[in-house]
Amino acid sequence: MAAPMRKDEGRAAATEARIAALDLPKGGFSGAARADALARFRAMGLPGRRDEYWKYTDPAPLNAVAAPDAAVFAADEAPIFGAVDRLTLVFVDGVFDADASDDPALAGVEITRLAEAARSDIHWAQELYGVLEARGQSPVARPFAALNTAAATDGVLIRVSGAAAKPVHLVYRHGAPTSDAILHHCVKVEPGAELTLLESGPAAARFNKVLEVDIAEGGRFHHVRAQGRDHERRAITHVFARVAEGALFKSFTLTANGEMTRNECVIEIAGDDAVAHVAGAALGDGRTRKFHHDDTVFVTHDAVGGESRQVFKKVLKNGATGVFQGKILVKPGAQKTDGYQISQALLLDEDSQFLAKPELEIYADDVQCSHGSTTGAIDETALFYLRSRGVPREEATALLILSFLADAIAEIEDERLAADIVARLEAWLARRKR
Amino acid sequence: MLEIKNLQVKLEDEDKEILKGVDLTVEPGRVHAIMGPNGSGKSTLSYVLAGREGYTVTGGTVELDGHDLLDMEPEERAAAGLFLAFQYPVEIPGVGNMTFLRTALNAQRKAHGLEEMSAGEFLKLVRAKAKTLKIDAEMLKRPVNVGFSGGEKKRNEILQMAVLEPTMCILDETDSGLDVDAMRLVADGVNALRDAGRGFVVITHYQRLLDHIKPDVVHIMADGRIVKTGGPELALEVEKNGYAGILAEVA
């Protein structure tokens, strides 16, 4: 049994080396949660390709002690969501930029920075910080989320008690080519309250982000994000959401470019008739830099009459890789559950690949659950139809790609935000005409 | 003017000849009907004219107003004035009918060196054309052909034709899947577009469409060739005696 011992020792040593390089905040309201998270992370260790949930994605760039370099991408588009009145909070390489941010005052919403709140021993976020993350560690280990809880340097703590007058927009700028950012946000939506949270930007050369969202009875939470277009950036993000009775959670993510992106979403339908939709549109072109994009989703139904929907679409070309690992777990007693999952890839050439692992695990007998996964090319008949009307090949292809992505975009409720996302998609496609 | 001379076509994937020397000249202002039994090559002819992939032209020429059609991409053929109304119009989820129409019209205008049409101007144009085809605002808003009935799909094809104003229209079994009322609506739409500068090729199995769209010339196609040409009375003969009689006669 010498070989496995060596492997485990190797993993433990790499984990310790990773921990040793971190500046771990201590004390304050989050101190105990951070210590627990560190212990969790130690016990799990850094992941390897042999771990079931890391079979398709190589964690090496995330495991590395130092962030691999990533050149800063010059902004060439108008700021996203610019057409929407919103409250903007800016982080540069994970460091809050007060001058570039709005005053965090919004009626019905309480916003505090984690770095400031962490100094006090008592804070409302104590019931949330690291709590949903810890719940989300079973049955699948998520070591980078535990690492995040232990080491996050900043983030925002948002408590919503009414209908927020406007969306809160977290802008993540990338300034230094070697930056390594760890941010942790907590959002508490009180009964009947409503918030739209926007996120955009690459954040850093390597970005580890956790968002914990607790939505109380009848609360509504909308989340729309656009990850940065820096070609070499790496990102590991987690959303942990708990959705109470009659509450709504909706999340959409646009990813264009990025050498490595892993977005995990862990949702708990905790109350009856709760609704959770999570969607993503990813565009990858491996021509200049590698593109690897991984959506790993786990939805647990633990209440009656819940509805969940996963809609993930990827457009891949020039050797780009897409991964989808999605699970719906229906616990005993979660009757009348309506669970749906679709993951689809549009491969624009024969060099690109899509790896999908849809899973259903159902322990209730009166439920409706379905999943599907497809991998295909542009429909030649549809392409001919459009061209026969005078639309040139490139433009027709772009229209068909937007058609392919439409179901995912339809998950964005606010039409202005959806229009902005579509504009980004169109611009990306226009830059990549053959 | 569309001039097809000795057109020979086979399938790209297999060594099977579909068109074995088609000759056809369609002058502006004229309506030519092509009738024929299943498998005679009628639809293949329409696809080859529009530039669909999967076919190899092994001989012959096709010119539209003096331009070599076979040398052009499908979008170039459209810009040159060719329009194919599909037998099975394609559904394109997520792309609004108006967006599709506007993209197509502006692409053709661009090809002709014209400015793009403004949104307001375009809306006015489409509304006027849609009204005569009884296409309502709701249908214009929906994704292209998604959830459309057979009749709605065909009306939508004619709407595209009306907006794009081609000089040579090919209607591939536009009557298939239509009830009498829907067929009349479609035929009225086509008739409204008949003018001295526009030619039509109407491909159909049955004579009934030709009751509504009166042809000037009727061709019978069989086994990859046009075997008989005549006036509208030829269609009536097909209706009465079927293809068997005519084919026996020309054999």
XYZ file of C-alpha atoms in Angstrom:
685
model
C 0.000 0.000 0.000
C 2.997 2.284 -0.429
C 1.781 4.058 -3.549
C -1.570 5.409 -2.212
C 0.192 6.570 0.942
C 2.586 8.595 -1.160
C -0.293 10.066 -3.110
C -2.178 11.090 0.023
C 0.976 12.486 1.517
C 1.539 14.428 -1.691
C -1.957 15.836 -1.531
C -1.590 16.761 2.140
C 1.740 18.453 1.501
C 0.353 20.416 -1.445
C -2.654 21.425 0.658
C -0.410 22.611 3.507
C 1.768 24.540 1.067
C -1.332 26.217 -0.364
C -2.531 27.134 3.154
C 0.891 28.404 4.218
C 0.915 30.902 1.346
C -2.433 32.407 2.387
C -2.923 35.356 4.664
C -5.691 34.002 6.896
C -7.881 36.622 8.594
C -8.687 35.720 12.202
C -11.122 36.794 14.914
C -14.274 38.846 14.594
C -17.746 37.483 13.835
C -16.435 35.207 11.096
C -13.451 33.867 13.057
C -15.067 30.608 14.128
C -16.539 29.975 10.654
C -13.136 30.579 9.108
C -11.417 28.175 11.508
C -14.038 25.511 10.761
C -13.648 26.060 7.043
C -9.895 25.720 7.280
C -10.332 22.413 9.071
C -12.775 21.283 6.350
C -10.347 22.287 3.644
C -7.504 20.428 5.354
C -9.604 17.306 5.679
C -10.689 17.380 2.019
C -7.363 18.493 0.619
C -6.784 19.941 -2.812
C -8.617 18.059 -5.554
C -6.992 15.904 -8.199
C -8.022 14.486 -11.556
C -8.924 11.216 -9.842
C -11.705 12.865 -7.875
C -15.024 12.132 -9.533
C -16.039 15.762 -9.871
C -12.629 16.808 -11.261
C -12.369 14.182 -13.977
C -13.102 16.674 -16.752
C -11.386 19.746 -15.334
C -7.754 19.902 -14.312
C -7.554 21.734 -10.966
C -3.774 22.355 -11.285
C -4.027 26.138 -11.892
C -6.274 26.407 -8.826
C -4.068 24.142 -6.746
C -0.896 26.086 -7.546
C 0.417 28.157 -4.635
C 0.844 31.253 -6.814
C -1.696 32.429 -9.353
C -0.557 31.734 -12.905
C 0.015 34.982 -14.826
C -2.836 36.453 -16.822
C -2.429 39.508 -19.020
C -4.911 42.306 -18.364
C -7.415 42.636 -21.192
C -7.878 46.162 -22.447
C -11.511 47.252 -22.167
C -12.981 47.543 -25.660
C -16.689 47.551 -24.885
C -18.928 49.990 -23.070
C -19.353 49.029 -19.383
C -21.887 46.246 -19.090
C -25.327 46.937 -17.558
C -24.536 50.622 -18.101
C -28.059 51.312 -19.344
C -29.549 50.268 -16.009
C -29.670 52.543 -12.967
C -27.723 50.613 -10.365
C -25.536 50.828 -7.288
C -21.976 49.988 -8.244
C -19.292 48.591 -5.957
C -15.859 48.125 -7.483
C -13.122 45.683 -6.563
C -9.727 45.839 -8.269
C -7.777 42.601 -7.987
C -10.088 41.770 -5.094
C -9.389 45.059 -3.263
C -12.303 47.432 -2.708
C -11.980 50.709 -4.613
C -14.017 53.261 -2.649
C -13.340 56.102 -5.093
C -14.714 54.144 -8.037
C -17.731 52.891 -6.056
C -21.077 54.412 -5.243
C -22.087 55.212 -1.697
C -23.523 51.888 -0.508
C -26.785 53.466 0.658
C -29.942 51.984 -0.746
C -33.411 52.074 0.774
C -34.454 48.706 2.161
C -30.967 47.298 1.692
C -28.117 47.111 4.168
C -24.680 46.750 2.607
C -21.501 46.218 4.594
C -18.081 45.158 3.416
C -16.857 41.899 4.848
C -13.419 43.386 5.629
C -15.050 46.070 7.785
C -17.666 43.867 9.410
C -15.105 41.183 10.204
C -13.620 43.443 12.886
C -16.791 43.309 14.980
C -17.661 40.264 17.021
C -21.385 40.445 16.326
C -22.978 40.721 12.913
C -26.189 39.441 11.277
C -24.066 37.645 8.636
C -22.767 35.288 11.306
C -25.793 33.051 10.661
C -24.860 32.876 6.983
C -21.112 33.231 6.524
C -19.722 29.789 5.720
C -23.001 28.174 6.780
C -24.481 27.447 3.351
C -21.013 26.636 2.072
C -20.612 24.035 4.833
C -24.050 22.563 4.041
C -23.066 22.373 0.381
C -20.004 20.225 1.097
C -22.098 17.096 1.300
C -22.446 14.836 -0.586
C -19.911 16.445 -2.954
C -16.723 18.035 -1.619
C -16.013 21.576 -2.783
C -12.559 22.283 -1.366
C -12.070 25.681 -3.017
C -15.261 26.948 -1.408
C -13.967 25.933 2.027
C -10.639 27.555 1.209
C -12.556 30.692 0.262
C -14.486 30.850 3.534
C -11.241 30.458 5.454
C -9.210 32.967 3.472
C -11.576 35.540 1.886
C -10.096 39.017 2.274
C -13.233 40.941 1.441
C -16.698 40.799 -0.073
C -20.067 42.323 0.603
C -22.722 41.419 3.135
C -26.138 42.410 1.856
C -29.360 42.228 3.828
C -32.535 43.092 1.958
C -35.679 43.884 3.903
C -37.828 45.443 1.155
C -37.835 45.721 -2.591
C -34.440 47.152 -3.508
C -34.915 50.356 -5.521
C -32.205 49.313 -7.951
C -29.806 46.473 -8.619
C -26.505 46.160 -6.807
C -23.648 45.713 -9.267
C -20.350 44.208 -8.187
C -17.662 45.188 -10.679
C -14.510 43.101 -10.644
C -11.555 44.766 -12.325
C -8.322 43.049 -13.124
C -5.264 45.266 -12.605
C -2.140 43.185 -12.013
C -1.142 40.201 -14.146
C -0.345 38.044 -11.097
C -3.267 38.965 -8.837
C -4.982 36.283 -6.792
C -8.346 37.419 -5.411
C -10.593 35.707 -2.897
C -13.972 37.328 -2.271
C -16.902 36.046 -0.249
C -20.370 37.586 -0.394
C -23.437 36.890 1.708
C -26.938 37.928 0.706
C -29.900 37.607 3.027
C -33.260 38.274 1.398
C -35.839 38.762 4.148
C -39.445 37.502 3.747
C -41.096 39.102 0.723
C -38.045 41.214 -0.128
C -36.454 41.431 -3.566
C -32.990 42.118 -4.950
C -31.197 41.971 -8.270
C -27.467 41.347 -7.972
C -25.247 41.977 -10.966
C -21.641 40.881 -11.270
C -19.171 41.565 -14.031
C -15.497 41.406 -14.810
C -12.529 39.084 -14.488
C -11.534 40.234 -10.952
C -7.957 38.975 -11.096
C -5.530 36.613 -12.790
C -7.028 33.977 -10.515
C -10.377 34.517 -8.842
C -11.987 32.468 -6.120
C -15.445 33.695 -5.260
C -18.209 32.395 -3.044
C -21.713 33.836 -2.971
C -24.040 32.599 -0.256
C -27.684 33.533 -0.775
C -30.395 32.850 1.757
C -33.875 33.693 0.482
C -36.613 33.714 3.101
C -40.324 33.027 2.502
C -41.658 34.774 -0.568
C -38.350 36.542 -1.247
C -37.066 37.048 -4.769
C -33.456 37.089 -5.862
C -32.232 37.727 -9.391
C -28.616 37.255 -10.336
C -27.050 38.179 -13.669
C -23.335 38.054 -14.237
C -20.864 38.415 -17.058
C -17.454 36.970 -16.403
C -14.473 38.905 -17.744
C -13.103 38.386 -21.218
C -9.426 38.223 -20.184
C -8.164 35.250 -22.162
C -5.750 33.905 -19.566
C -7.769 34.401 -16.400
C -8.777 31.506 -14.174
C -11.870 31.484 -12.029
C -13.457 29.147 -9.532
C -16.795 30.424 -8.315
C -19.474 28.968 -6.091
C -23.041 30.036 -5.516
C -24.753 28.458 -2.524
C -28.444 29.242 -2.387
C -31.133 28.245 0.079
C -34.642 28.959 -1.143
C -37.462 29.045 1.404
C -41.207 28.594 0.919
C -42.627 30.414 -2.077
C -39.282 32.122 -2.731
C -37.557 32.603 -6.066
C -33.925 32.275 -7.088
C -32.858 33.070 -10.642
C -29.301 33.138 -11.861
C -27.784 33.670 -15.296
C -24.111 33.689 -16.222
C -22.439 34.770 -19.435
C -18.918 33.511 -19.950
C -16.919 34.592 -22.964
C -13.222 33.682 -22.989
C -11.127 32.593 -20.015
C -8.468 29.922 -19.921
C -10.283 28.208 -17.114
C -13.644 28.789 -15.521
C -15.419 26.536 -13.095
C -18.791 27.779 -11.890
C -20.405 25.665 -9.215
C -23.966 26.272 -8.146
C -25.432 24.489 -5.163
C -29.118 25.059 -4.577
C -31.317 23.840 -1.782
C -35.065 23.965 -2.318
C -35.787 24.205 1.398
C -39.403 25.387 1.471
C -42.578 24.308 -0.299
C -43.306 25.794 -3.732
C -39.893 27.399 -4.005
C -38.515 28.094 -7.464
C -34.872 28.031 -8.568
C -33.648 28.600 -12.111
C -29.993 28.597 -13.023
C -28.770 29.233 -16.539
C -25.558 29.855 -18.393
C -24.316 30.802 -21.837
C -20.645 30.194 -22.564
C -18.720 31.220 -25.660
C -15.263 29.804 -26.193
C -12.719 30.160 -28.959
C -9.512 28.237 -28.376
C -7.658 29.854 -31.267
C -5.376 32.232 -29.360
C -5.651 30.801 -25.847
C -7.091 27.688 -24.340
C -10.752 27.851 -23.352
C -12.070 25.526 -20.685
C -15.453 26.112 -19.126
C -17.082 23.965 -16.480
C -20.576 24.278 -15.002
C -21.100 22.054 -12.001
C -24.600 22.268 -10.562
C -26.278 20.467 -7.698
C -29.946 21.061 -6.930
C -31.489 19.426 -3.868
C -35.256 19.287 -3.502
C -36.122 18.946 0.164
C -39.670 20.342 0.147
C -42.999 19.807 -1.593
C -43.934 21.397 -4.913
C -40.529 22.859 -5.723
C -39.530 23.818 -9.236
C -35.972 23.801 -10.506
C -34.616 24.497 -13.959
C -31.056 24.209 -15.245
C -30.395 25.577 -18.736
C -26.785 25.539 -19.893
C -25.608 26.293 -23.405
C -22.084 26.396 -24.755
C -20.741 27.526 -28.102
C -17.302 26.097 -28.731
C -14.725 26.460 -31.485
C -11.050 25.924 -32.221
C -10.386 23.266 -29.600
C -12.461 24.804 -26.813
C -13.725 22.509 -24.072
C -17.053 22.658 -22.280
C -18.013 20.646 -19.209
C -21.396 20.211 -17.564
C -21.969 18.229 -14.400
C -25.517 18.701 -13.244
C -27.494 16.872 -10.659
C -31.034 16.937 -9.373
C -31.491 15.215 -6.010
C -35.066 14.738 -4.858
C -35.160 13.795 -1.190
C -37.795 11.543 0.362
C -41.018 13.482 0.836
C -40.216 16.146 -1.767
C -43.392 15.277 -3.663
C -44.753 17.271 -6.619
C -41.223 18.321 -7.472
C -40.764 19.643 -10.986
C -37.109 19.320 -11.934
C -35.712 20.105 -15.359
C -32.223 20.120 -16.717
C -30.850 20.713 -20.199
C -27.235 21.061 -21.257
C -26.339 21.651 -24.866
C -23.224 22.389 -26.822
C -22.928 23.825 -30.271
C -19.601 22.749 -31.715
C -18.493 24.997 -34.547
C -15.727 22.615 -35.620
C -14.466 19.104 -35.001
C -11.657 20.153 -32.654
C -13.874 21.267 -29.806
C -15.467 19.042 -27.214
C -18.301 18.939 -24.722
C -18.274 16.619 -21.731
C -21.595 16.240 -19.958
C -22.622 14.287 -16.900
C -26.317 14.730 -16.116
C -27.528 12.987 -12.971
C -30.896 12.400 -11.385
C -31.373 10.858 -7.967
C -34.966 10.597 -6.870
C -36.385 9.306 -3.595
C -39.981 10.501 -3.973
C -42.573 8.835 -6.177
C -44.809 11.704 -7.257
C -42.369 13.924 -9.085
C -41.688 15.134 -12.587
C -38.024 15.284 -13.480
C -36.362 15.353 -16.851
C -32.908 15.937 -18.204
C -31.368 16.139 -21.615
C -27.999 16.793 -23.123
C -27.107 17.357 -26.757
C -23.997 18.071 -28.740
C -24.394 19.258 -32.289
C -23.229 21.432 -35.130
C -24.941 24.340 -36.858
C -28.102 23.096 -38.568
C -27.268 23.152 -42.284
C -30.923 23.368 -43.325
C -31.529 26.418 -41.155
C -28.275 27.958 -42.408
C -29.366 27.443 -46.013
C -32.787 28.903 -45.238
C -31.252 32.110 -43.895
C -28.704 32.367 -46.703
C -31.421 31.812 -49.308
C -32.989 35.031 -47.984
C -29.775 36.921 -48.649
C -28.188 36.745 -45.203
C -24.439 36.104 -45.610
C -23.009 32.942 -44.069
C -21.285 34.633 -41.098
C -24.324 36.667 -40.179
C -26.605 33.654 -40.610
C -24.312 31.591 -38.375
C -24.411 34.314 -35.717
C -28.215 34.383 -35.846
C -28.350 30.610 -35.411
C -25.955 30.804 -32.470
C -28.201 33.385 -30.810
C -31.131 31.105 -31.567
C -29.280 28.273 -29.834
C -28.615 30.423 -26.758
C -32.115 31.886 -26.573
C -33.486 29.478 -23.935
C -30.698 30.378 -21.528
C -31.067 34.116 -22.108
C -34.815 33.803 -21.590
C -34.045 33.055 -17.941
C -33.112 36.730 -17.432
C -36.336 38.443 -16.383
C -35.268 42.057 -16.831
C -35.434 42.779 -20.565
C -32.837 45.553 -20.396
C -30.319 43.210 -18.815
C -31.150 40.506 -21.355
C -30.713 42.987 -24.208
C -27.292 43.954 -22.864
C -26.245 40.296 -22.665
C -27.429 39.732 -26.248
C -25.445 42.770 -27.396
C -22.283 41.282 -25.808
C -22.939 37.963 -27.496
C -23.412 39.663 -30.867
C -20.234 41.674 -30.452
C -18.263 38.554 -29.515
C -19.583 36.700 -32.545
C -18.919 39.665 -34.844
C -15.278 39.702 -33.717
C -14.961 36.053 -34.669
C -16.286 36.003 -38.188
C -14.469 33.512 -40.314
C -34.990 36.131 -67.092
C -34.068 32.648 -65.908
C -32.380 30.437 -68.481
C -31.661 26.818 -67.628
C -29.810 24.881 -70.309
C -29.239 21.137 -70.241
C -28.862 21.116 -66.422
C -27.498 17.847 -65.095
C -27.206 17.223 -61.365
C -26.289 14.334 -59.143
C -26.232 13.839 -55.405
C -22.882 14.694 -53.862
C -22.801 11.612 -51.641
C -23.880 8.980 -54.114
C -23.440 8.467 -57.792
C -27.079 9.033 -58.577
C -28.212 11.360 -61.315
C -31.325 13.340 -60.369
C -31.554 15.920 -63.153
C -30.704 14.568 -66.577
C -30.710 17.637 -68.783
C -33.317 20.236 -67.836
C -34.078 23.069 -70.259
C -36.296 25.903 -69.099
C -36.579 29.593 -69.857
C -38.762 31.833 -67.703
C -39.332 35.337 -68.977
C -40.199 38.248 -66.686
C -43.915 38.605 -66.096
C -44.630 34.955 -66.857
C -45.736 32.143 -64.575
C -44.399 28.684 -65.376
C -45.778 25.676 -63.566
C -43.772 22.487 -63.189
C -45.807 19.399 -62.443
C -44.676 15.856 -62.107
C -44.856 12.677 -60.059
C -42.896 12.112 -56.856
C -39.181 11.688 -57.435
C -39.191 13.404 -60.816
C -36.609 15.968 -59.638
C -38.856 19.017 -59.120
C -37.671 19.852 -55.617
C -34.055 19.090 -56.524
C -34.328 21.644 -59.307
C -35.547 24.281 -56.841
C -32.756 23.493 -54.367
C -30.058 23.538 -57.028
C -31.299 26.900 -58.277
C -31.202 28.335 -54.745
C -27.745 26.881 -54.081
C -28.321 24.233 -51.448
C -25.303 22.073 -50.634
C -25.316 18.355 -51.273
C -25.666 18.439 -55.050
C -23.078 18.357 -57.809
C -23.793 20.006 -61.118
C -22.263 17.750 -63.739
C -23.353 19.702 -66.802
C -25.343 22.594 -68.183
C -25.753 26.241 -67.269
C -28.149 28.454 -65.344
C -28.289 32.186 -65.884
C -30.397 34.776 -64.093
C -30.548 38.024 -66.031
C -27.306 37.055 -67.720
C -25.415 36.197 -64.499
C -24.050 32.708 -63.954
C -26.221 31.567 -61.044
C -24.332 28.335 -60.383
C -21.173 30.280 -59.571
C -22.831 32.186 -56.717
C -23.313 31.557 -52.993
C -26.964 31.224 -51.898
C -26.967 34.763 -50.446
C -25.577 36.126 -53.712
C -28.333 34.397 -55.650
C -30.875 36.002 -53.337
C -29.301 39.402 -53.890
C -29.386 38.728 -57.636
C -33.171 38.443 -57.350
C -33.862 34.748 -56.770
C -36.314 33.624 -54.106
C -37.255 30.104 -53.111
C -40.442 29.609 -51.107
C -39.678 26.428 -49.173
C -41.875 23.376 -49.135
C -40.931 23.000 -45.476
C -40.124 26.442 -44.033
C -37.520 26.101 -41.279
C -38.247 26.915 -37.630
C -35.691 29.157 -35.950
C -36.402 29.399 -32.214
C -35.209 32.497 -30.428
C -35.008 34.668 -33.536
C -37.987 36.976 -33.968
C -39.730 37.011 -37.325
C -39.206 40.769 -37.615
C -35.510 40.502 -36.771
C -35.130 37.820 -39.412
C -36.965 39.826 -42.075
C -35.054 42.977 -41.299
C -31.690 41.194 -41.305
C -32.517 39.653 -44.674
C -33.768 42.889 -46.226
C -30.824 44.924 -44.983
C -28.335 42.276 -46.117
C -29.789 42.490 -49.612
C -29.833 46.288 -49.533
C -26.196 46.233 -48.471
C -25.379 43.895 -51.351
C -26.972 46.452 -53.666
C -25.010 49.318 -52.146
C -28.076 50.798 -50.443
C -28.378 52.206 -46.937
C -29.990 50.021 -44.273
C -33.684 50.685 -43.858
C -34.585 52.486 -40.637
C -36.599 50.622 -38.028
C -39.610 52.880 -38.495
C -39.616 52.631 -42.260
C -39.216 48.872 -42.069
C -42.062 48.476 -39.605
C -44.368 50.429 -41.906
C -43.359 48.341 -44.912
C -43.870 44.995 -43.166
C -47.178 45.986 -41.599
C -48.593 46.952 -44.973
C -47.441 43.726 -46.638
C -48.517 41.572 -43.692
C -52.019 42.998 -43.707
C -52.865 41.680 -47.167
C -51.648 38.220 -46.099
C -53.669 38.414 -42.874
C -50.518 38.106 -40.790
C -51.075 39.849 -37.467
C -48.617 41.656 -35.205
C -48.489 38.644 -32.891
C -47.248 36.401 -35.699
C -44.581 38.948 -36.622
C -43.317 39.007 -33.058
C -43.021 35.248 -32.677
C -39.811 33.364 -33.454
C -39.452 32.441 -37.120
C -42.012 29.742 -37.993
C -42.038 28.365 -34.422
C -45.489 27.134 -33.499
C -46.880 28.297 -36.861
C -49.552 26.194 -38.515
C -48.883 24.875 -42.026
C -50.848 27.753 -43.500
C -49.088 30.348 -41.363
C -45.698 29.034 -42.440
C -46.579 29.325 -46.111
C -48.061 32.795 -45.643
C -44.844 33.756 -43.893
C -42.885 32.602 -46.944
C -45.011 34.815 -49.180
C -44.530 37.718 -46.752
C -40.763 37.327 -47.091
C -41.189 37.309 -50.841
C -43.278 40.473 -50.691
C -40.733 42.266 -48.509
C -37.640 41.169 -50.447
C -39.216 41.806 -53.876
C -37.263 39.247 -55.896
C -37.378 39.152 -59.708
C -37.545 35.362 -59.959
C -39.709 33.425 -57.507
C -39.674 29.665 -57.162
C -42.534 28.164 -55.185
C -41.766 24.616 -54.123
C -45.032 22.782 -53.419
C -46.434 25.794 -51.665
C -49.829 24.086 -51.653
C -48.700 21.068 -49.635
C -50.381 20.875 -46.263
C -52.827 23.699 -46.971
C -56.589 23.632 -46.750
C -58.625 25.413 -49.403
C -58.912 28.691 -47.505
C -55.210 28.827 -46.678
C -54.359 28.014 -50.287
C -56.534 30.871 -51.514
C -54.847 33.282 -49.099
C -51.403 32.204 -50.278
C -52.448 32.355 -53.936
C -53.862 35.866 -53.451
C -50.533 36.885 -51.949
C -48.649 35.501 -54.923
C -51.044 37.021 -57.448
C -50.601 40.419 -55.817
C -46.886 40.134 -56.599
C -47.369 39.290 -60.259
C -46.081 42.045 -62.459
C -44.259 42.557 -65.710
C -40.822 42.479 -64.109
C -41.196 39.281 -62.091
C -41.128 35.671 -63.192
C -42.497 32.658 -61.299
C -41.811 28.952 -61.282
C -44.614 27.175 -59.448
C -43.803 23.584 -58.555
C -46.757 21.418 -57.611
C -48.161 17.913 -57.690
C -51.704 18.978 -58.179
C -53.659 21.139 -60.511
C -55.696 22.777 -57.739
C -53.089 25.443 -56.879
C -53.098 26.410 -60.557
C -56.816 27.225 -60.298
C -55.753 30.090 -58.069
C -52.354 30.970 -59.557
C -53.030 30.827 -63.292
C -49.922 29.732 -65.176
C -48.899 30.885 -68.639
C -46.930 27.729 -69.330
C -47.138 24.235 -67.827
C -44.273 21.734 -67.890
C -44.412 18.082 -67.022
C -41.271 16.766 -65.403
C -40.409 13.091 -65.165
C -37.225 11.221 -64.393
C -35.060 14.342 -64.290
C -36.265 15.918 -67.517
C -39.029 18.164 -68.751
C -40.943 15.779 -70.966
C -43.849 17.907 -72.099
C -44.676 21.606 -72.256
C -48.006 23.202 -72.979
C -50.549 25.761 -71.888
C -52.832 25.709 -68.823
C -54.856 22.939 -70.464
C -51.964 20.556 -69.777
C -52.591 20.881 -66.044
C -56.227 19.966 -66.580
C -55.151 16.927 -68.534
C -52.996 15.809 -65.599
C -55.920 16.291 -63.266
C -58.149 14.180 -65.501
C -55.828 11.407 -66.636
C -52.988 11.424 -64.099
C -49.335 11.406 -65.072
C -49.401 7.849 -66.394
C -51.227 8.745 -69.562
C -48.906 11.654 -70.430
C -45.779 9.685 -69.625
C -46.914 6.792 -71.785
C -47.582 9.223 -74.596
C -44.069 10.796 -74.490
C -42.225 7.531 -73.848
